[in-house]
């Protein structure tokens, strides 16, 4: 079998990277091997052997303890599976052994999962000491004399990539015994060929220790330590060293696998709870970005949302649950769902935050989050904003001026017993509103207000590039904002929501109040006909008059106050009929002899879209018709 100078040849999941085997590392390994060869000498054998030296034995034991301490610290520094296995290899070669093979169960069981059958071990990583002539010549004469005699062409690691551990086999018995064994023991002499492969054997004169890797509940792999023929033989105490290395490695792998699974689940949970795509409401364009936290922080609880509301309005939401865990992601999903439900009730922004605060308290006393909730009205060109401890939004005007909006800061959601305040601000056409979480502006290198000022300057600089008469493209603007993050700045996840206010011109809006009497449907038809003629949409008159008549008739039947009728002309023609009755209409199938019940059936067949939304003062029934040409 041919072997790569730094790793086992084959398609193993983790091959040693070339950049990890630089020449300085090989020189250090050679020096360490020379020191190890004299630090733990082999005991003298034969009749001419001298009497044991107690001081030498004490030194050897001290060396072993120091080696075990350094090796376990190196293994413990690993965060993920790859780093832990690499730490074992780097700690073992060349100080403890000339070569090492690390086998892990494939697939690795996670936590209390029941392992799959059959029991298969895969060669995860191999490492060995290799010295070239050039590297040997760079050592001093004393270091060369102390080096173990390693043949560069010798195959110290004959091994198959996969091994199936059959129940009742010698290998299964050794692994079940947990304790490391010498390669020349009766059990290991049978188990090693099963592990390495039937046609592969350990070269003559080489010493081997076979150490099972046992995690918290079960054996998850095996490590094979090999020494060359010229290296001092393993002693009995070296079995204890191998046991320590194997135990720390197995427990580290167990934790890494559990941590990796939790991080994966939390990341998937958060991503599935974020919107797949943004709506396309009338009068506003939207763009968003989400960046997960760095590896050290893992998943958080940032979210954003855009929710269409009655009257062509849209709710813009951004929030941040405190903490970085799967719990934070789950709470984020619950708060986002609650916000969507409250938005569907068309509550004022401050009332939405109040109910979110109550929901957070029901979830637990320590469930806290920041949130900013804004409602944009494209007809009035106004935006209403309420804040719960969140960084303020930034408004980029058409001329290039970037403004940090002055909104009441409010207390975070979950504090309880506080009131939230909403402010109404101008939202001129062509302006862009940027909502974000604190991960964009705050880091270990700067405070939140310094980051907000940098964001404001970045937006203004981007707007100057597009000129005073054009707004920067939304997607490019989001990318440019994220570019302000330098390396190492992102220790929190980031949610970003950008809204370009186009608005609806007053000339494209028609609005009337109708008395709730039997003349209302006829008056609604006449008003709609005149508005459509003014807009050049006479071809829609017949269909629109029919549908408006049906919806207004249904509204008048239950209304006690004047009924509202509004027409909006954009890419589509939207008709909205509002009344003070909270009961939502439901489409039903009318029988042949019924005199009513067919109004919504006609709306459903003729309109492109329709719906009904309950308001705090009643309801709105709306439908949309395509504008031809």
Coordinates of C-alpha atoms in Angstrom, one line a residue, residues 55-610:
X55 CA 15.9 8.6 40.0
X56 CA 15.7 7.7 36.3
X57 CA 12.3 6.0 36.9
X58 CA 11.1 9.1 38.7
X59 CA 12.2 11.3 35.9
X60 CA 10.4 9.0 33.4
X61 CA 7.2 9.2 35.3
X62 CA 7.5 12.9 35.6
X63 CA 8.0 13.1 31.9
X64 CA 4.9 11.0 31.3
X65 CA 2.8 13.2 33.5
X66 CA 4.0 16.3 31.8
X67 CA 3.4 14.8 28.4
X68 CA -0.1 13.7 29.4
X69 CA -1.0 17.1 30.7
X70 CA 0.3 18.9 27.6
X71 CA -1.4 16.4 25.3
X72 CA -4.8 16.5 27.0
X73 CA -4.7 20.3 26.9
X74 CA -4.0 20.2 23.2
X75 CA -6.9 17.8 22.6
X76 CA -9.2 19.9 24.8
X77 CA -8.5 23.0 22.7
X78 CA -10.3 21.5 19.8
X79 CA -13.9 22.8 19.2
X80 CA -15.1 20.6 16.4
X81 CA -14.5 17.0 15.5
X82 CA -11.6 17.7 13.1
X83 CA -9.7 19.8 15.5
X84 CA -10.0 17.2 18.3
X85 CA -8.7 14.4 16.1
X86 CA -5.9 16.6 14.8
X87 CA -5.0 17.5 18.3
X88 CA -4.6 13.8 19.2
X89 CA -2.4 13.2 16.2
X90 CA -0.2 16.2 16.8
X91 CA 0.2 15.4 20.5
X92 CA 1.1 11.8 19.9
X93 CA 3.5 12.0 17.0
X94 CA 6.4 12.0 17.5
X95 CA 6.6 12.4 21.2
X96 CA 4.7 9.2 22.1
X97 CA 4.7 7.3 18.9
X98 CA 6.1 7.3 15.4
X99 CA 2.7 6.9 13.8
X100 CA -1.0 6.9 14.7
X101 CA -4.2 5.7 13.1
X102 CA -7.5 7.1 14.3
X103 CA -10.7 5.2 13.5
X104 CA -14.2 6.5 14.2
X105 CA -17.6 5.0 14.0
X106 CA -19.4 5.7 10.7
X107 CA -21.9 7.3 11.2
X108 CA -21.1 8.7 14.6
X109 CA -24.0 8.3 17.1
X110 CA -25.2 11.6 18.6
X111 CA -26.2 11.8 22.2
X112 CA -28.6 9.0 23.1
X113 CA -29.2 8.0 19.5
X114 CA -29.2 4.2 18.9
X115 CA -26.2 3.4 16.7
X116 CA -27.0 2.1 13.3
X117 CA -26.0 -1.4 12.2
X118 CA -23.6 -2.7 11.1
X119 CA -20.8 -1.4 13.3
X120 CA -18.4 0.2 10.8
X121 CA -15.1 2.0 11.6
X122 CA -13.7 4.4 9.2
X123 CA -10.1 5.6 9.1
X124 CA -10.6 9.3 10.0
X125 CA -7.0 10.4 10.1
X126 CA -3.4 9.0 10.1
X127 CA -0.2 10.7 11.0
X128 CA 3.4 9.7 11.1
X129 CA 6.9 11.1 11.5
X130 CA 8.7 11.7 8.2
X131 CA 12.2 13.2 7.9
X132 CA 13.9 14.2 4.7
X133 CA 17.6 14.4 4.2
X134 CA 17.4 18.2 4.1
X135 CA 15.5 18.4 7.4
X136 CA 17.9 16.0 9.1
X137 CA 20.9 18.0 7.9
X138 CA 19.4 21.2 9.4
X139 CA 19.7 19.6 12.9
X140 CA 22.7 19.7 15.1
X141 CA 25.1 16.8 15.5
X142 CA 23.7 16.1 19.0
X143 CA 20.1 16.2 17.8
X144 CA 20.8 13.8 14.9
X145 CA 22.5 11.3 17.2
X146 CA 19.4 11.3 19.5
X147 CA 16.9 10.8 16.7
X148 CA 15.1 7.4 16.4
X149 CA 16.2 5.5 13.4
X150 CA 13.2 5.9 11.0
X151 CA 13.4 4.5 7.5
X152 CA 11.7 7.0 5.2
X153 CA 10.6 4.2 2.9
X154 CA 9.2 2.0 5.7
X155 CA 5.4 1.5 5.8
X156 CA 4.6 2.1 9.5
X157 CA 0.8 2.4 8.9
X158 CA -0.6 -0.4 6.9
X159 CA -4.4 0.1 7.1
X160 CA -7.7 -0.3 5.3
X161 CA -10.0 2.6 5.2
X162 CA -13.1 0.8 6.3
X163 CA -13.6 -2.0 8.8
X164 CA -16.7 -3.8 9.9
X165 CA -16.7 -4.9 13.5
X166 CA -18.6 -8.2 13.6
X167 CA -20.3 -9.1 16.8
X168 CA -18.3 -11.7 18.8
X169 CA -15.1 -11.0 16.9
X170 CA -11.8 -10.5 18.6
X171 CA -11.8 -6.8 17.6
X172 CA -15.3 -6.4 19.1
X173 CA -14.1 -8.0 22.4
X174 CA -11.1 -5.7 22.6
X175 CA -13.2 -2.6 21.9
X176 CA -15.8 -3.7 24.5
X177 CA -13.0 -4.2 27.0
X178 CA -12.3 -0.4 26.7
X179 CA -8.7 -0.7 28.1
X180 CA -5.7 -0.3 25.7
X181 CA -3.8 -3.5 24.9
X182 CA -0.3 -4.1 23.6
X183 CA -0.1 -5.3 20.0
X184 CA 1.7 -8.5 20.9
X185 CA -1.1 -9.6 23.3
X186 CA -3.2 -12.6 22.4
X187 CA -6.3 -10.5 21.8
X188 CA -4.6 -7.8 19.8
X189 CA -2.8 -10.3 17.5
X190 CA -6.2 -11.4 16.2
X191 CA -7.9 -8.0 16.5
X192 CA -5.3 -5.9 14.6
X193 CA -5.6 -7.8 11.3
X194 CA -9.4 -7.3 11.5
X195 CA -8.9 -3.6 12.0
X196 CA -6.1 -3.0 9.5
X197 CA -7.3 -5.5 6.9
X198 CA -6.7 -9.2 6.3
X199 CA -3.8 -8.7 3.9
X200 CA -2.1 -6.0 6.1
X201 CA 0.2 -6.6 9.0
X202 CA 2.3 -4.6 11.3
X203 CA 6.0 -4.6 10.1
X204 CA 8.3 -6.9 12.1
X205 CA 9.9 -5.4 15.2
X206 CA 7.3 -2.5 15.5
X207 CA 5.5 -2.0 18.7
X208 CA 1.7 -1.3 18.8
X209 CA -0.9 -0.1 21.4
X210 CA -4.5 -0.6 20.4
X211 CA -6.7 1.8 22.4
X212 CA -10.5 1.8 22.2
X213 CA -12.2 5.3 22.1
X214 CA -15.2 5.2 24.4
X215 CA -17.5 8.1 24.8
X216 CA -20.1 8.7 27.4
X217 CA -22.2 5.7 26.5
X218 CA -20.5 3.5 23.9
X219 CA -17.4 2.8 21.9
X220 CA -17.1 5.4 19.1
X221 CA -13.7 4.4 17.6
X222 CA -10.1 3.2 18.1
X223 CA -6.6 4.6 18.1
X224 CA -3.5 2.6 17.1
X225 CA -0.2 3.9 18.3
X226 CA 3.0 2.5 16.5
X227 CA 6.7 2.8 17.3
X228 CA 9.4 1.8 14.9
X229 CA 11.9 -1.0 15.6
X230 CA 14.7 1.4 16.7
X231 CA 12.4 3.3 19.1
X232 CA 12.3 2.3 22.8
X233 CA 9.5 -0.2 23.4
X234 CA 6.2 0.7 25.0
X235 CA 6.2 0.1 28.8
X236 CA 3.3 -0.9 31.0
X237 CA 2.8 2.7 32.1
X238 CA 2.4 3.7 28.5
X239 CA -0.9 1.9 28.5
X240 CA -2.1 4.4 31.1
X241 CA -0.9 7.2 28.8
X242 CA -2.7 5.7 25.9
X243 CA -5.8 5.3 28.0
X244 CA -5.7 9.0 29.0
X245 CA -5.3 10.2 25.4
X246 CA -8.1 7.9 24.2
X247 CA -10.5 9.0 27.0
X248 CA -10.0 12.7 26.5
X249 CA -10.3 12.3 22.8
X250 CA -13.5 10.3 23.0
X251 CA -15.2 12.6 25.4
X252 CA -14.2 15.6 23.3
X253 CA -15.6 14.0 20.2
X254 CA -18.8 13.2 22.0
X255 CA -19.2 16.9 23.0
X256 CA -18.2 18.2 19.6
X257 CA -20.8 16.0 17.9
X258 CA -23.5 17.1 20.3
X259 CA -22.5 20.7 19.9
X260 CA -22.5 20.4 16.2
X261 CA -25.9 18.8 16.1
X262 CA -27.4 21.5 18.4
X263 CA -25.8 24.3 16.3
X264 CA -27.1 22.7 13.1
X265 CA -30.6 22.4 14.5
X266 CA -30.7 25.9 15.8
X267 CA -29.4 27.3 12.5
X268 CA -32.0 25.4 10.5
X269 CA -34.7 26.3 13.0
X270 CA -33.9 30.0 12.7
X271 CA -33.6 30.0 8.9
X272 CA -37.0 28.2 8.5
X273 CA -38.6 30.8 10.7
X274 CA -37.4 33.7 8.6
X275 CA -39.5 34.6 5.5
X276 CA -38.6 32.7 2.4
X277 CA -39.5 35.7 0.3
X278 CA -40.8 39.2 0.9
X279 CA -44.2 40.4 -0.3
X280 CA -44.6 43.0 -3.0
X281 CA -47.1 45.5 -1.5
X282 CA -48.3 48.5 -3.5
X283 CA -46.2 51.6 -3.2
X284 CA -43.1 50.2 -1.6
X285 CA -40.2 48.0 -2.7
X286 CA -38.4 45.7 -0.2
X287 CA -35.1 44.0 0.2
X288 CA -33.5 42.0 3.1
X289 CA -30.4 40.3 4.3
X290 CA -29.6 37.9 7.0
X291 CA -26.1 36.9 8.2
X292 CA -25.6 34.3 10.9
X293 CA -23.2 34.9 13.7
X294 CA -19.6 33.9 13.6
X295 CA -18.6 30.4 14.6
X296 CA -17.8 31.5 18.1
X297 CA -21.2 33.0 18.7
X298 CA -23.3 30.6 16.7
X299 CA -27.0 31.1 16.1
X300 CA -29.0 34.0 17.6
X301 CA -32.6 35.2 17.5
X302 CA -32.7 38.0 15.0
X303 CA -35.7 38.3 12.6
X304 CA -37.4 40.6 10.2
X305 CA -40.7 40.6 8.5
X306 CA -42.9 42.5 6.1
X307 CA -46.7 42.1 6.5
X308 CA -49.3 43.5 4.1
X309 CA -52.1 45.3 5.8
X310 CA -55.5 46.6 4.7
X311 CA -55.6 49.8 2.7
X312 CA -52.4 49.0 0.8
X313 CA -50.3 49.6 4.0
X314 CA -47.4 47.4 5.1
X315 CA -46.0 46.6 8.5
X316 CA -42.2 46.4 8.7
X317 CA -40.8 44.5 11.7
X318 CA -37.3 43.8 12.9
X319 CA -36.4 42.2 16.2
X320 CA -33.6 40.5 18.2
X321 CA -34.1 37.9 20.9
X322 CA -31.3 38.1 23.5
X323 CA -28.9 35.1 23.6
X324 CA -27.4 32.7 21.2
X325 CA -28.9 29.3 21.4
X326 CA -31.7 27.0 20.1
X327 CA -33.9 28.5 22.7
X328 CA -33.4 32.0 21.3
X329 CA -34.3 30.8 17.8
X330 CA -37.4 29.1 19.2
X331 CA -38.5 32.2 21.0
X332 CA -37.8 34.3 17.9
X333 CA -40.2 32.1 16.0
X334 CA -42.9 32.4 18.6
X335 CA -42.6 36.2 18.7
X336 CA -42.6 36.5 14.9
X337 CA -45.8 34.4 14.7
X338 CA -47.4 36.5 17.4
X339 CA -46.4 39.7 15.5
X340 CA -48.0 38.4 12.3
X341 CA -51.2 37.6 14.1
X342 CA -51.4 41.0 15.8
X343 CA -50.7 42.7 12.5
X344 CA -53.6 40.8 11.0
X345 CA -55.8 42.4 13.6
X346 CA -54.6 45.8 12.3
X347 CA -53.6 47.0 15.8
X348 CA -51.6 50.2 16.2
X349 CA -47.8 49.7 16.5
X350 CA -47.7 50.5 20.2
X351 CA -50.5 48.0 20.9
X352 CA -48.6 45.3 18.9
X353 CA -45.5 45.8 21.1
X354 CA -47.6 45.7 24.2
X355 CA -49.1 42.3 23.3
X356 CA -45.6 41.1 22.3
X357 CA -44.4 42.1 25.7
X358 CA -47.2 40.1 27.4
X359 CA -46.4 37.1 25.2
X360 CA -42.7 37.2 26.1
X361 CA -43.6 37.2 29.8
X362 CA -45.8 34.2 29.3
X363 CA -42.9 32.4 27.7
X364 CA -40.7 33.0 30.8
X365 CA -39.3 35.6 33.1
X366 CA -36.0 35.8 31.3
X367 CA -37.4 35.9 27.8
X368 CA -36.4 39.4 26.5
X369 CA -36.1 40.9 23.0
X370 CA -35.8 44.2 21.3
X371 CA -38.2 45.0 18.5
X372 CA -39.1 47.9 16.1
X373 CA -42.5 47.9 14.5
X374 CA -43.4 50.4 11.7
X375 CA -46.5 50.8 9.5
X376 CA -46.2 52.6 6.1
X377 CA -49.2 54.1 4.4
X378 CA -48.4 54.8 0.7
X379 CA -51.5 56.9 0.3
X380 CA -50.8 59.3 3.1
X381 CA -47.0 59.1 2.6
X382 CA -46.6 58.6 6.4
X383 CA -45.0 56.0 8.6
X384 CA -45.9 55.2 12.2
X385 CA -43.1 53.8 14.3
X386 CA -43.0 52.2 17.8
X387 CA -39.8 51.0 19.4
X388 CA -39.0 48.5 22.2
X389 CA -35.4 49.0 23.0
X390 CA -34.2 48.5 19.4
X391 CA -31.6 50.7 17.5
X392 CA -33.3 53.5 15.7
X393 CA -34.0 53.2 11.9
X394 CA -32.1 55.3 9.4
X395 CA -34.0 57.2 6.6
X396 CA -32.1 57.9 3.4
X397 CA -33.7 60.8 1.6
X398 CA -33.8 61.1 -2.2
X399 CA -31.2 64.0 -2.2
X400 CA -28.6 61.8 -0.4
X401 CA -29.2 63.0 3.2
X402 CA -29.2 60.1 5.7
X403 CA -31.2 60.8 8.9
X404 CA -31.3 58.7 12.1
X405 CA -35.0 58.9 13.0
X406 CA -35.9 60.1 16.5
X407 CA -38.2 57.5 17.9
X408 CA -38.8 56.8 21.6
X409 CA -36.4 54.1 22.7
X410 CA -38.8 52.2 24.9
X411 CA -38.0 49.2 27.1
X412 CA -37.2 45.8 25.7
X413 CA -40.0 43.2 25.2
X414 CA -40.3 41.0 28.3
X415 CA -39.6 43.7 30.9
X416 CA -43.3 44.1 31.6
X417 CA -45.3 47.0 33.1
X418 CA -44.1 49.6 30.6
X419 CA -46.0 51.6 28.0
X420 CA -44.9 51.9 24.4
X421 CA -45.2 55.1 22.4
X422 CA -45.6 55.5 18.7
X423 CA -44.6 58.5 16.5
X424 CA -45.9 59.4 13.1
X425 CA -43.3 60.7 10.6
X426 CA -43.2 61.8 6.9
X427 CA -42.2 59.1 4.4
X428 CA -41.5 61.1 1.2
X429 CA -41.5 59.3 -2.1
X430 CA -38.1 58.1 -3.1
X431 CA -36.8 57.8 0.5
X432 CA -35.4 54.5 1.8
X433 CA -35.9 53.2 5.3
X434 CA -33.3 50.9 6.8
X435 CA -34.2 48.7 9.7
X436 CA -31.5 46.5 11.2
X437 CA -30.4 44.6 14.3
X438 CA -27.5 45.6 16.6
X439 CA -25.1 43.1 15.1
X440 CA -24.7 45.5 12.2
X441 CA -23.6 48.5 14.2
X442 CA -22.2 47.1 17.5
X443 CA -19.2 44.9 18.1
X444 CA -16.3 44.4 20.4
X445 CA -14.5 47.1 18.5
X446 CA -17.1 49.9 18.7
X447 CA -20.2 50.9 20.7
X448 CA -23.7 51.0 19.1
X449 CA -23.9 54.8 18.6
X450 CA -20.5 54.9 16.9
X451 CA -21.7 52.1 14.6
X452 CA -25.0 53.9 13.8
X453 CA -23.0 57.0 12.8
X454 CA -20.8 54.9 10.5
X455 CA -24.0 53.4 9.0
X456 CA -25.4 56.8 8.4
X457 CA -22.2 58.0 6.7
X458 CA -22.1 54.8 4.6
X459 CA -25.7 55.3 3.4
X460 CA -25.0 59.0 2.5
X461 CA -21.8 58.1 0.6
X462 CA -23.7 55.4 -1.3
X463 CA -26.5 57.8 -2.2
X464 CA -24.0 60.4 -3.5
X465 CA -22.7 57.9 -6.0
X466 CA -26.1 57.5 -7.7
X467 CA -26.8 61.3 -7.8
X468 CA -29.4 63.5 -6.2
X469 CA -32.3 62.5 -8.5
X470 CA -32.0 58.7 -8.2
X471 CA -32.3 56.4 -5.2
X472 CA -29.6 53.7 -5.0
X473 CA -30.8 50.2 -6.0
X474 CA -32.1 48.3 -2.9
X475 CA -30.1 45.1 -3.4
X476 CA -26.9 46.9 -4.1
X477 CA -27.5 49.2 -1.1
X478 CA -28.0 46.2 1.2
X479 CA -24.7 44.7 0.0
X480 CA -22.9 47.9 0.4
X481 CA -24.1 48.3 4.0
X482 CA -22.9 44.8 4.9
X483 CA -19.5 45.7 3.4
X484 CA -18.9 48.1 6.3
X485 CA -18.3 45.0 8.5
X486 CA -14.6 44.5 8.9
X487 CA -12.9 41.1 9.6
X488 CA -13.6 40.0 13.1
X489 CA -16.4 42.5 13.6
X490 CA -19.3 40.0 13.3
X491 CA -19.8 38.4 16.7
X492 CA -23.6 38.6 16.4
X493 CA -26.1 37.7 13.7
X494 CA -27.5 40.4 11.5
X495 CA -31.0 41.0 10.2
X496 CA -31.5 43.9 7.7
X497 CA -34.7 45.1 6.1
X498 CA -34.7 48.0 3.5
X499 CA -37.9 49.6 2.2
X500 CA -38.0 52.1 -0.7
X501 CA -41.1 54.4 -0.4
X502 CA -42.7 54.9 -3.8
X503 CA -46.1 55.9 -2.5
X504 CA -49.3 56.3 -4.4
X505 CA -50.0 59.7 -6.0
X506 CA -53.3 61.4 -4.9
X507 CA -54.4 61.5 -8.5
X508 CA -54.5 57.7 -8.4
X509 CA -56.8 57.5 -5.4
X510 CA -60.6 57.9 -5.3
X511 CA -62.4 57.9 -1.9
X512 CA -66.0 58.2 -0.9
X513 CA -68.5 57.8 2.0
X514 CA -71.8 56.1 1.3
X515 CA -74.8 56.2 3.5
X516 CA -75.9 52.6 4.5
X517 CA -79.2 52.6 2.6
X518 CA -80.6 50.9 -0.4
X519 CA -79.3 53.7 -2.7
X520 CA -75.7 53.0 -1.8
X521 CA -75.0 50.3 -4.5
X522 CA -76.3 52.4 -7.3
X523 CA -74.3 55.5 -6.2
X524 CA -71.2 53.3 -5.8
X525 CA -71.5 52.1 -9.4
X526 CA -71.8 55.7 -10.7
X527 CA -68.8 56.9 -8.8
X528 CA -66.7 54.0 -9.9
X529 CA -67.7 54.5 -13.5
X530 CA -66.6 58.2 -13.5
X531 CA -63.3 57.4 -11.8
X532 CA -62.5 54.6 -14.3
X533 CA -63.3 56.9 -17.2
X534 CA -61.0 59.6 -15.7
X535 CA -58.2 57.0 -15.5
X536 CA -58.9 55.6 -19.0
X537 CA -60.0 52.2 -17.7
X538 CA -63.5 52.1 -19.3
X539 CA -62.9 48.5 -20.4
X540 CA -63.1 47.5 -16.7
X541 CA -66.3 49.4 -16.0
X542 CA -68.7 46.5 -16.4
X543 CA -66.8 44.0 -14.3
X544 CA -65.8 46.5 -11.6
X545 CA -69.4 48.0 -11.3
X546 CA -70.8 44.5 -10.9
X547 CA -68.4 43.5 -8.2
X548 CA -68.6 46.8 -6.3
X549 CA -72.4 46.5 -6.4
X550 CA -72.3 43.1 -4.8
X551 CA -69.7 44.0 -2.1
X552 CA -71.5 47.3 -1.2
X553 CA -74.8 45.6 -1.0
X554 CA -73.4 43.1 1.5
X555 CA -71.8 45.9 3.5
X556 CA -75.0 47.9 3.7
X557 CA -77.0 44.9 4.9
X558 CA -75.0 44.9 8.2
X559 CA -73.5 48.4 8.6
X560 CA -74.9 51.0 10.9
X561 CA -72.4 53.8 10.0
X562 CA -71.4 55.2 6.6
X563 CA -69.7 52.7 4.3
X564 CA -66.3 53.6 2.7
X565 CA -65.4 53.0 -0.9
X566 CA -61.8 53.5 -2.2
X567 CA -60.3 52.9 -5.6
X568 CA -56.5 52.7 -6.0
X569 CA -54.8 52.7 -9.4
X570 CA -51.3 51.2 -9.5
X571 CA -50.1 48.2 -11.5
X572 CA -53.6 46.8 -10.6
X573 CA -56.9 48.4 -9.8
X574 CA -57.7 47.8 -6.1
X575 CA -61.2 48.3 -4.7
X576 CA -61.8 48.5 -1.0
X577 CA -65.2 48.6 0.8
X578 CA -65.2 49.1 4.5
X579 CA -68.0 49.0 7.1
X580 CA -68.3 48.9 10.9
X581 CA -69.5 45.2 11.2
X582 CA -66.8 42.9 12.5
X583 CA -68.3 39.8 10.9
X584 CA -66.2 38.6 7.9
X585 CA -68.0 37.4 4.8
X586 CA -67.6 33.8 3.7
X587 CA -68.0 32.4 0.3
X588 CA -70.6 29.7 0.1
X589 CA -72.3 27.6 -2.6
X590 CA -75.8 28.9 -3.3
X591 CA -78.6 26.5 -4.2
X592 CA -80.5 26.8 -7.4
X593 CA -83.6 28.5 -5.8
X594 CA -81.6 30.8 -3.4
X595 CA -82.1 34.5 -4.1
X596 CA -78.7 35.5 -2.5
X597 CA -75.3 34.1 -1.7
X598 CA -73.8 34.5 -5.1
X599 CA -72.0 37.8 -4.6
X600 CA -68.7 36.5 -3.3
X601 CA -68.9 33.7 -5.9
X602 CA -68.9 36.4 -8.7
X603 CA -66.0 38.3 -6.9
X604 CA -64.0 35.1 -6.7
X605 CA -64.5 34.3 -10.4
X606 CA -64.0 37.8 -11.9
X607 CA -61.3 39.3 -9.6
X608 CA -57.7 38.4 -9.8
X609 CA -57.5 38.5 -6.0
X610 CA -59.8 39.3 -3.2

